[in-house]
Amino acid sequence: MKYIGEHKSKKELADEYKVTPTTIGDYLKKYGIPIRSASEQRLPAGFVEPSREQLNEWYNQEGKDSDAIAAMLGITRYKVKSLLQEKGVKKRRPSKFDPGKQQLEQWYLSDMISMNEIAERLGTVPQNVRPLLLRYDIQIRSIAETKLKGKERPSDEQLRTWYVAEGKTTTEISGIVGVADITISYWLVDAGVELRDKRGMYDNKSVREKAFAGILEITGKEPKMISTTDFQRKNKDGIGLSGLLGWYRRNYNVKAGTARDILLEDLLEIPIGESVFHNRTPLVRRKQLKEWDKYKAEIEKMFTDHPEIKMIFPSSTWLGENGYTYLEVYSKFHGGMNEVREKLGQSVLRRDSDSLRDFEYIRQELDIAIKNNPELNGNFPTTTWLYDHDFSYLANAAQRYHGGILSVKERMGYGKIKTESQLVDFLQENKEAGAIGDLAGITERTGDIADLLARLWPSRFPSAVQLSRSLPGAIKRIGHSLQPFSMDKARGFYDDVYAIPTEVKYVLDDIIYTIATDQYQLPFNKDPEGTLEELEKFASEKNGVSKLAHRVLDYYKQVYEFAIPGHGGLKEEI
């Protein structure tokens, strides 16, 4: 038979006979033909395992390594390692696998091969490689240096030029070379360069100019419009810029606002006092803004200075960008931004307590806020951010009705899930995740399901591998998987996940198809024609699963009509 004699795989036979690999597998089982494992399929045709004596001769007596034995047998060195373990061939002692200084230098220094890889080649463990390297005075690489495969270390002179003459940071140099910051630090120390205190990096004016240019690029503001809070941003490389303003505060012993004005004069020759924030002095002391009359007077002054806002109390964003952040801050003493608007006689969108008690309403409002504010980068906002951007009602509702902002964050699918109990809560709270997770109870493709969940909710599941381990237990605790499977159950599943991305649905379609073909196997074995009729019924209706039913129907039609020459088929047996 071709499966045994020609060493053809199930897939190759399936392509030849125009059926699926599963159908070929069914017939192999029917005729009692042992099915090869994936590793056995990769072995060359006619491969015969060498005996323990032969392996011992090659490995211990002739000193061949796993690569050499693999080349002789036409298999991988990993298969050789497995055979050595299975046959009980003892590993060589260090004295028996010493390849010599020249070979070790070639592997470790020139080819940048790790100790693990060298141990694999010699058929030993990494712990035995280290003494060999030290015996020949070959310097052991640091952990950072082990990651430098393919990276060339710059000369000491080049490192000094970047770090000292040009004032570049270790982060900037690491971006040029393509290695980690810490590796650059090691190299600088080796080159005899004294590392700067990070605060000293701004002693170089060109560094200050570059950092401030980054702030202007991120905010999109004119220099005179920059506020002190803008220095809390990070540049496009994710590097914080608050140290720039801190440098001016320390060196001139001034507060943040004055430090900003000095910066503008130092870097752009903008005279002190021309910042839009410089003359934004309240009519009264800030503490007095807790009194409504004093607070209202400040608002009226703002209306006079800014006729473009048409006497409408503006948003927190506008207040921050135009030097009136203190009005937003002190609005808390008067009930918040909306309460202030109401006291001023302006229209306010009222949110009744019933809406605020409804978690779905809070979820929708937060989803809109996250979507409409790109600076969040899709992340869940902090309480401070909510207060600063006219969403204080959401922060208050979260605290009053929904167990606090952290609880809302978890229920909405943000924050890492670390325990099985957290996973259970997440799957029960999230309809789409629960429906997908349930599939782990009726298929062996738990890893694929974990990958999908990690792809859809990366902030909750940083590790798909860890998720695949805890998913079966969580599903068992929930106790409502799709089993036993039916087309009606599949229809309910698709109703639950209709909102997920299309590319993910394609993967889910494949998983559901696998489940469906497996689950219909038993009824098909008992009553082939009845099962085909049931599938034809689902395939002909507009029921949300007709496409799936068509695929499963086509599969079982092929099984029903398939026949091997000389042996017949299922259709003839009925």
XYZ file of C-alpha atoms in Angstrom:
574
model
C 0.000 0.000 0.000
C 1.187 3.532 -0.757
C 1.001 4.608 2.898
C 3.494 1.941 3.950
C 5.394 0.982 0.802
C 5.882 4.505 -0.589
C 5.871 6.234 2.812
C 3.233 8.706 1.630
C 1.515 10.918 4.192
C -2.223 11.127 4.808
C -2.235 14.552 3.164
C -0.481 13.263 0.048
C -2.973 10.400 -0.232
C -5.872 12.794 0.392
C -4.685 15.047 -2.440
C -4.318 12.026 -4.708
C -7.811 10.646 -3.986
C -9.491 14.107 -3.736
C -10.658 13.603 -0.151
C -9.673 14.974 3.251
C -6.796 13.653 5.410
C -9.381 12.717 8.055
C -11.095 10.408 5.567
C -7.782 8.700 4.810
C -7.250 8.309 8.546
C -10.691 6.703 8.919
C -9.841 4.102 6.290
C -6.422 3.384 7.799
C -8.144 2.664 11.120
C -10.799 0.568 9.376
C -8.177 -1.713 7.789
C -5.998 -1.863 10.904
C -3.058 0.035 9.421
C -0.981 1.770 12.163
C -0.969 5.532 11.726
C 2.412 7.224 11.925
C 2.999 10.101 14.338
C 4.139 13.474 13.010
C 7.746 12.749 14.020
C 7.639 9.299 12.381
C 6.303 10.847 9.178
C 9.359 13.109 8.978
C 11.743 10.142 9.000
C 13.109 9.102 5.584
C 11.397 6.235 3.767
C 12.799 2.883 4.821
C 14.455 4.329 7.910
C 15.550 1.665 10.395
C 16.512 2.692 13.911
C 20.124 1.817 14.738
C 20.700 -0.502 17.680
C 22.013 0.628 21.044
C 25.353 -0.996 20.249
C 25.653 0.837 16.926
C 24.784 4.193 18.486
C 27.230 3.614 21.329
C 29.988 2.765 18.823
C 29.414 5.915 16.782
C 28.921 8.194 19.754
C 31.303 7.009 22.466
C 33.936 4.947 20.649
C 34.310 6.942 17.429
C 33.483 10.285 19.103
C 30.956 11.385 16.471
C 28.667 14.215 17.552
C 24.895 14.325 17.031
C 25.243 16.348 13.808
C 27.540 13.730 12.255
C 25.245 10.847 13.219
C 22.218 12.774 11.924
C 23.927 13.303 8.557
C 24.679 9.573 8.298
C 21.071 8.562 9.012
C 19.353 11.362 7.105
C 17.518 12.642 10.178
C 17.763 15.680 12.472
C 20.197 15.975 15.370
C 17.184 16.315 17.670
C 16.026 12.860 16.568
C 19.547 11.550 17.252
C 19.429 13.024 20.747
C 16.052 11.371 21.300
C 17.405 8.003 20.090
C 20.419 8.233 22.401
C 18.107 8.807 25.343
C 15.642 6.080 24.327
C 18.412 3.492 23.814
C 20.119 4.385 27.085
C 23.424 5.443 25.529
C 25.469 7.225 28.191
C 26.603 10.755 27.469
C 30.313 11.271 27.037
C 32.368 12.652 29.890
C 33.865 16.122 29.305
C 37.303 14.665 28.601
C 35.807 12.642 25.766
C 34.198 15.466 23.834
C 36.888 18.164 23.943
C 37.036 19.459 20.334
C 40.130 21.565 21.021
C 40.766 25.283 21.448
C 40.661 26.128 17.742
C 37.249 24.553 17.209
C 35.812 26.142 20.361
C 37.079 29.594 19.334
C 35.534 29.104 15.902
C 32.160 28.146 17.335
C 31.966 30.477 20.331
C 33.866 33.567 19.169
C 33.645 33.606 15.379
C 30.252 31.964 14.804
C 28.736 33.380 18.046
C 27.214 29.967 18.839
C 25.800 29.683 22.354
C 26.981 27.175 24.959
C 23.636 25.398 24.607
C 24.208 24.886 20.869
C 27.808 23.751 21.410
C 26.585 21.253 24.006
C 24.042 19.943 21.483
C 26.771 19.447 18.891
C 29.007 17.630 21.353
C 26.231 15.543 22.830
C 26.585 16.896 26.345
C 25.076 19.528 28.630
C 25.926 23.281 28.738
C 27.416 22.900 32.228
C 30.255 20.871 30.662
C 30.983 23.469 27.976
C 31.796 26.328 30.340
C 34.831 24.537 31.944
C 36.179 23.816 28.452
C 35.983 27.493 27.468
C 37.668 28.579 30.695
C 40.386 25.908 30.262
C 41.403 27.572 26.979
C 41.081 31.141 28.392
C 38.076 31.890 26.177
C 36.178 34.748 27.846
C 32.551 33.912 28.663
C 30.028 36.346 27.164
C 27.622 38.294 29.379
C 23.857 37.756 29.027
C 23.577 41.008 27.092
C 26.395 40.004 24.751
C 24.739 36.676 23.965
C 22.053 38.659 22.165
C 24.570 40.314 19.846
C 24.648 37.617 17.185
C 25.077 39.474 13.900
C 25.726 42.825 15.673
C 29.164 44.458 15.475
C 30.488 46.387 18.469
C 31.431 49.971 17.537
C 34.979 51.110 18.242
C 35.830 52.873 21.509
C 36.422 56.070 19.538
C 32.995 55.885 17.905
C 31.315 55.274 21.262
C 33.093 58.319 22.776
C 32.059 60.471 19.810
C 28.394 59.561 20.163
C 28.205 59.731 23.943
C 30.633 62.531 24.841
C 31.041 64.785 21.797
C 27.498 64.531 20.413
C 25.797 64.072 23.782
C 23.715 61.122 22.657
C 22.009 59.016 25.308
C 22.519 55.274 25.680
C 18.986 54.848 24.337
C 19.795 56.823 21.189
C 23.017 54.876 20.640
C 21.209 51.577 21.188
C 18.786 52.575 18.430
C 21.709 53.122 16.036
C 23.516 49.882 16.866
C 20.464 47.688 17.414
C 21.236 46.399 20.907
C 19.876 47.013 24.410
C 20.625 50.150 26.475
C 22.433 48.117 29.099
C 24.786 46.693 26.457
C 25.741 50.220 25.383
C 26.450 51.043 29.033
C 28.735 47.991 29.311
C 30.610 49.017 26.173
C 31.058 52.603 27.382
C 32.484 51.412 30.701
C 34.829 49.034 28.840
C 35.933 51.984 26.688
C 36.810 53.990 29.804
C 33.931 56.459 29.369
C 32.374 57.752 32.583
C 28.611 57.392 32.433
C 26.583 60.560 32.966
C 24.011 60.994 35.675
C 20.815 60.979 33.593
C 20.008 64.419 34.906
C 23.253 65.664 33.384
C 22.262 64.748 29.857
C 20.518 68.114 29.468
C 23.730 70.014 30.218
C 24.268 69.762 26.462
C 22.142 72.447 24.799
C 21.767 70.466 21.589
C 20.174 67.670 23.635
C 17.757 70.179 25.200
C 16.860 71.562 21.780
C 16.233 68.094 20.392
C 14.075 67.109 23.371
C 11.957 70.264 23.123
C 11.542 69.749 19.378
C 10.129 66.344 20.270
C 7.572 67.950 22.596
C 6.478 70.358 19.857
C 6.128 67.456 17.430
C 4.051 65.362 19.836
C 1.696 68.144 20.948
C 1.419 69.922 17.608
C 1.482 73.240 19.489
C 3.265 76.512 18.890
C 6.111 77.096 21.398
C 4.195 79.845 23.229
C 1.277 77.449 23.748
C 3.294 74.776 25.571
C 2.091 74.162 29.136
C 4.031 72.594 31.992
C 1.907 69.434 31.749
C 3.095 68.903 28.162
C 6.507 67.974 29.553
C 4.948 64.848 31.060
C 4.606 63.401 27.554
C 6.922 60.843 25.977
C 8.599 61.230 22.612
C 7.944 58.939 19.642
C 10.556 56.505 20.986
C 8.710 56.226 24.307
C 11.311 58.253 26.242
C 9.996 60.543 28.999
C 10.745 64.275 28.652
C 9.880 65.549 32.132
C 13.600 65.758 32.935
C 13.968 68.657 30.489
C 11.747 70.973 32.533
C 13.304 69.569 35.709
C 16.748 70.642 34.479
C 15.632 74.293 34.279
C 13.872 74.080 37.656
C 17.021 72.762 39.364
C 19.485 75.059 37.663
C 17.446 78.250 38.194
C 15.724 77.215 41.436
C 12.282 78.202 40.133
C 8.820 76.700 39.865
C 7.581 74.865 36.783
C 5.859 77.821 35.099
C 8.910 80.076 35.353
C 11.148 77.199 34.260
C 9.081 76.870 31.087
C 9.462 80.593 30.314
C 13.237 80.405 30.866
C 13.370 77.393 28.525
C 11.584 79.337 25.765
C 14.054 82.195 26.121
C 17.067 79.855 26.263
C 16.196 77.663 23.289
C 14.074 79.915 21.044
C 14.897 83.459 22.262
C 11.253 84.056 23.152
C 11.279 86.823 25.796
C 10.025 85.862 29.234
C 6.410 86.920 29.574
C 5.253 86.078 26.035
C 3.993 82.589 26.868
C 0.193 82.509 26.827
C 0.403 81.120 30.355
C 2.722 83.758 31.798
C 0.122 86.445 32.482
C -2.664 84.022 33.321
C -2.853 85.295 36.904
C -6.157 84.803 38.738
C -7.998 87.844 40.053
C -7.826 86.279 43.498
C -5.639 83.838 45.394
C -6.220 80.281 44.189
C -7.589 79.117 47.547
C -10.387 81.674 47.238
C -11.601 79.913 44.085
C -13.323 77.458 46.395
C -15.893 80.251 46.860
C -18.431 80.320 44.035
C -18.443 84.112 43.576
C -14.661 84.249 43.212
C -14.676 81.244 40.899
C -17.444 82.731 38.748
C -15.490 86.006 38.456
C -12.549 84.079 36.983
C -14.841 82.444 34.442
C -16.289 85.821 33.421
C -12.766 87.194 32.947
C -12.012 84.214 30.700
C -15.163 84.953 28.658
C -13.969 88.559 28.195
C -10.452 87.519 27.137
C -11.745 84.837 24.746
C -14.846 86.000 22.868
C -14.384 83.079 20.453
C -15.837 80.642 23.009
C -19.111 82.651 22.980
C -19.669 82.702 26.741
C -19.805 78.881 26.838
C -17.854 77.160 29.603
C -15.361 75.112 27.508
C -14.067 71.568 27.794
C -11.197 70.462 30.007
C -9.041 70.047 26.897
C -9.578 73.676 25.875
C -8.921 74.896 29.415
C -5.639 72.979 29.551
C -4.439 74.146 26.151
C -5.179 77.798 26.921
C -3.784 78.154 30.414
C -6.946 77.701 32.463
C -6.266 74.292 33.960
C -6.879 75.733 37.427
C -10.531 76.364 36.521
C -10.998 72.669 35.770
C -9.182 71.735 38.991
C -11.304 74.014 41.179
C -14.537 72.960 39.465
C -14.430 69.957 41.817
C -15.297 72.300 44.688
C -18.451 73.271 42.825
C -19.706 69.818 41.824
C -17.641 69.265 38.704
C -17.666 70.690 35.196
C -21.300 69.902 34.437
C -22.496 71.384 37.731
C -20.558 74.566 36.921
C -22.249 74.763 33.526
C -25.628 74.287 35.168
C -24.941 77.066 37.677
C -24.000 79.321 34.764
C -27.370 78.574 33.170
C -25.899 76.563 30.321
C -27.400 73.356 28.943
C -26.000 70.162 30.410
C -26.525 66.580 29.348
C -28.009 65.104 32.507
C -27.311 61.503 33.286
C -29.860 59.921 35.577
C -28.802 57.523 38.306
C -30.449 54.581 36.532
C -28.123 55.057 33.561
C -25.092 55.371 35.807
C -26.074 52.170 37.626
C -26.235 50.307 34.300
C -22.823 48.756 33.665
C -23.464 48.452 29.919
C -24.052 52.210 29.742
C -20.751 52.849 31.564
C -19.021 50.384 29.232
C -20.364 52.146 26.130
C -19.396 55.598 27.397
C -15.861 54.455 28.227
C -15.518 52.696 24.867
C -16.441 55.969 23.139
C -13.965 57.927 25.274
C -11.141 55.486 24.507
C -11.947 55.446 20.787
C -12.229 59.235 20.435
C -9.039 60.093 22.333
C -5.992 58.798 20.402
C -3.597 59.829 23.173
C -4.871 56.867 25.201
C -3.507 54.493 22.536
C -6.443 52.177 23.188
C -5.587 51.884 26.885
C -8.016 52.235 29.770
C -8.015 55.807 31.174
C -6.971 56.648 34.709
C -9.275 58.388 37.177
C -7.187 61.547 36.806
C -7.576 61.459 33.041
C -11.349 61.051 33.344
C -11.569 64.102 35.613
C -9.303 66.096 33.313
C -11.372 65.359 30.205
C -14.986 65.942 31.266
C -15.624 62.306 32.150
C -15.787 62.769 35.909
C -19.314 61.311 35.898
C -17.834 57.979 34.754
C -15.213 57.974 37.496
C -17.853 58.828 40.096
C -20.280 56.177 38.809
C -17.538 53.551 38.815
C -16.755 54.318 42.436
C -20.371 54.582 43.597
C -22.097 51.762 41.707
C -19.541 49.391 40.153
C -16.884 48.589 42.749
C -14.359 51.228 41.743
C -12.466 52.073 38.585
C -10.174 49.018 38.826
C -13.182 46.708 38.947
C -14.661 48.393 35.863
C -11.285 48.118 34.134
C -11.156 44.367 34.726
C -14.785 43.804 33.712
C -14.197 45.674 30.458
C -11.238 43.500 29.571
C -8.260 45.614 30.591
C -5.414 44.564 32.888
C -3.562 41.257 33.031
C -5.402 38.135 34.156
C -3.162 36.217 36.557
C -5.416 33.646 38.251
C -7.958 31.081 37.143
C -10.641 32.874 39.185
C -9.964 36.109 37.291
C -10.196 34.161 34.041
C -13.556 32.684 35.075
C -14.891 36.162 35.922
C -13.649 37.554 32.610
C -15.213 34.771 30.538
C -18.520 35.167 32.373
C -18.557 38.956 31.994
C -17.463 39.052 28.346
C -19.901 37.428 25.940
C -17.485 37.066 23.016
C -14.624 35.749 25.156
C -16.950 33.341 26.959
C -18.272 31.906 23.708
C -14.769 31.401 22.301
C -13.436 30.016 25.578
C -16.264 27.464 25.742
C -14.842 25.789 22.639
C -11.928 24.545 24.741
C -14.366 22.141 26.385
C -15.135 20.270 23.167
C -11.958 20.323 21.106
C -8.291 19.501 21.556
C -7.294 22.777 19.880
C -6.948 24.589 23.211
C -3.735 26.251 22.044
C -5.469 27.776 19.003
C -8.310 29.059 21.173
C -5.842 30.569 23.650
C -4.025 32.274 20.745
C -7.311 33.809 19.566
C -8.196 35.114 23.021
C -4.689 36.568 23.424
C -4.956 38.214 19.997
C -8.362 39.760 20.750
C -7.519 40.850 24.321
C -3.709 41.273 24.423
C -3.795 43.517 27.506
C -5.563 40.777 29.494
C -3.636 37.770 28.174
C 0.065 38.620 27.693
C 0.901 34.906 27.389
C -1.149 32.572 25.198
C 0.887 29.632 26.522
C -0.063 30.373 30.124
C -3.674 30.915 29.098
C -3.828 27.524 27.349
C -2.870 25.873 30.652
C -5.563 27.536 32.761
C -8.355 27.641 30.154
C -9.605 24.023 30.526
C -9.941 24.389 34.307
C -11.793 27.683 33.995
C -14.224 26.249 31.438
C -14.858 23.272 33.709
C -15.685 25.632 36.591
C -18.082 27.640 34.442
C -19.731 24.429 33.278
C -21.553 25.663 30.178
C -19.617 24.529 27.118
C -21.214 23.897 23.740
C -21.250 20.156 24.281
C -23.120 18.237 22.959
C -22.535 20.084 19.698
C -25.269 20.784 17.163
C -25.965 23.268 14.404
C -28.377 25.071 16.732
C -25.561 25.483 19.252
C -23.279 26.739 16.493
C -25.891 29.332 15.511
C -25.940 30.627 19.103
C -22.158 30.793 19.072
C -22.064 32.929 15.916
C -24.697 35.245 17.410
C -22.403 35.829 20.401
C -19.259 36.601 18.375
C -20.743 38.615 15.510
C -18.781 41.740 16.523
C -15.258 40.270 16.450
C -12.837 41.085 13.576
C -13.324 39.223 10.298
C -9.808 37.762 10.225
C -10.438 36.126 13.599
C -13.752 34.744 12.390
C -11.915 32.870 9.642
C -9.859 31.026 12.266
C -12.975 30.365 14.341
C -14.741 28.993 11.265
C -11.951 26.454 10.894
C -12.154 25.449 14.572
C -15.955 25.152 14.483
C -15.698 23.088 11.297
C -13.254 20.704 13.009
C -15.574 20.402 16.013
C -18.604 19.842 13.805
C -16.977 17.077 11.762
C -15.829 15.357 14.969
C -19.177 15.691 16.733
C -21.188 14.415 13.751
C -18.926 11.369 13.387
C -20.868 9.204 15.878
C -24.371 9.895 14.487
C -22.971 9.445 10.963
C -21.542 6.028 11.880
C -24.937 4.969 13.264
C -27.138 6.473 10.550
C -25.228 7.920 7.564
C -28.267 8.763 5.447
C -30.184 10.324 8.353
C -27.191 12.478 9.266
C -26.801 13.658 5.668
C -30.491 14.596 5.567
C -30.143 16.635 8.764
C -27.112 18.469 7.398
C -28.860 19.117 4.070
C -31.740 20.695 5.988
C -29.417 23.116 7.810
C -27.486 23.847 4.617
C -30.644 24.823 2.715
C -32.033 27.252 5.308
C -31.170 30.881 6.023
C -30.249 30.210 9.607
C -26.789 31.693 10.144
C -25.015 28.336 9.880
C -25.805 27.270 6.323
C -22.212 27.875 5.212
C -20.877 25.699 8.043
C -23.507 23.034 7.358
C -22.507 23.002 3.668
C -18.858 22.348 4.585
C -19.708 19.540 7.000
C -22.207 18.089 4.518
C -19.600 18.085 1.725
C -17.138 16.339 4.035
C -19.530 13.518 4.942
C -20.757 13.179 1.358
C -17.162 12.498 0.350
C -16.822 9.940 3.142
C -20.124 8.372 2.098
C -19.206 8.120 -1.585
C -15.471 7.424 -1.234
C -14.276 3.965 -2.205
C -10.848 2.342 -2.474
C -10.468 0.206 -5.628
C -10.864 -3.461 -4.750
C -12.290 -2.728 -1.296
C -15.457 -0.799 -2.010
C -16.821 2.010 0.113
C -19.324 2.898 2.799
C -22.112 3.598 0.306
C -21.961 0.064 -1.096
C -21.980 -1.470 2.397
C -25.308 0.116 3.333
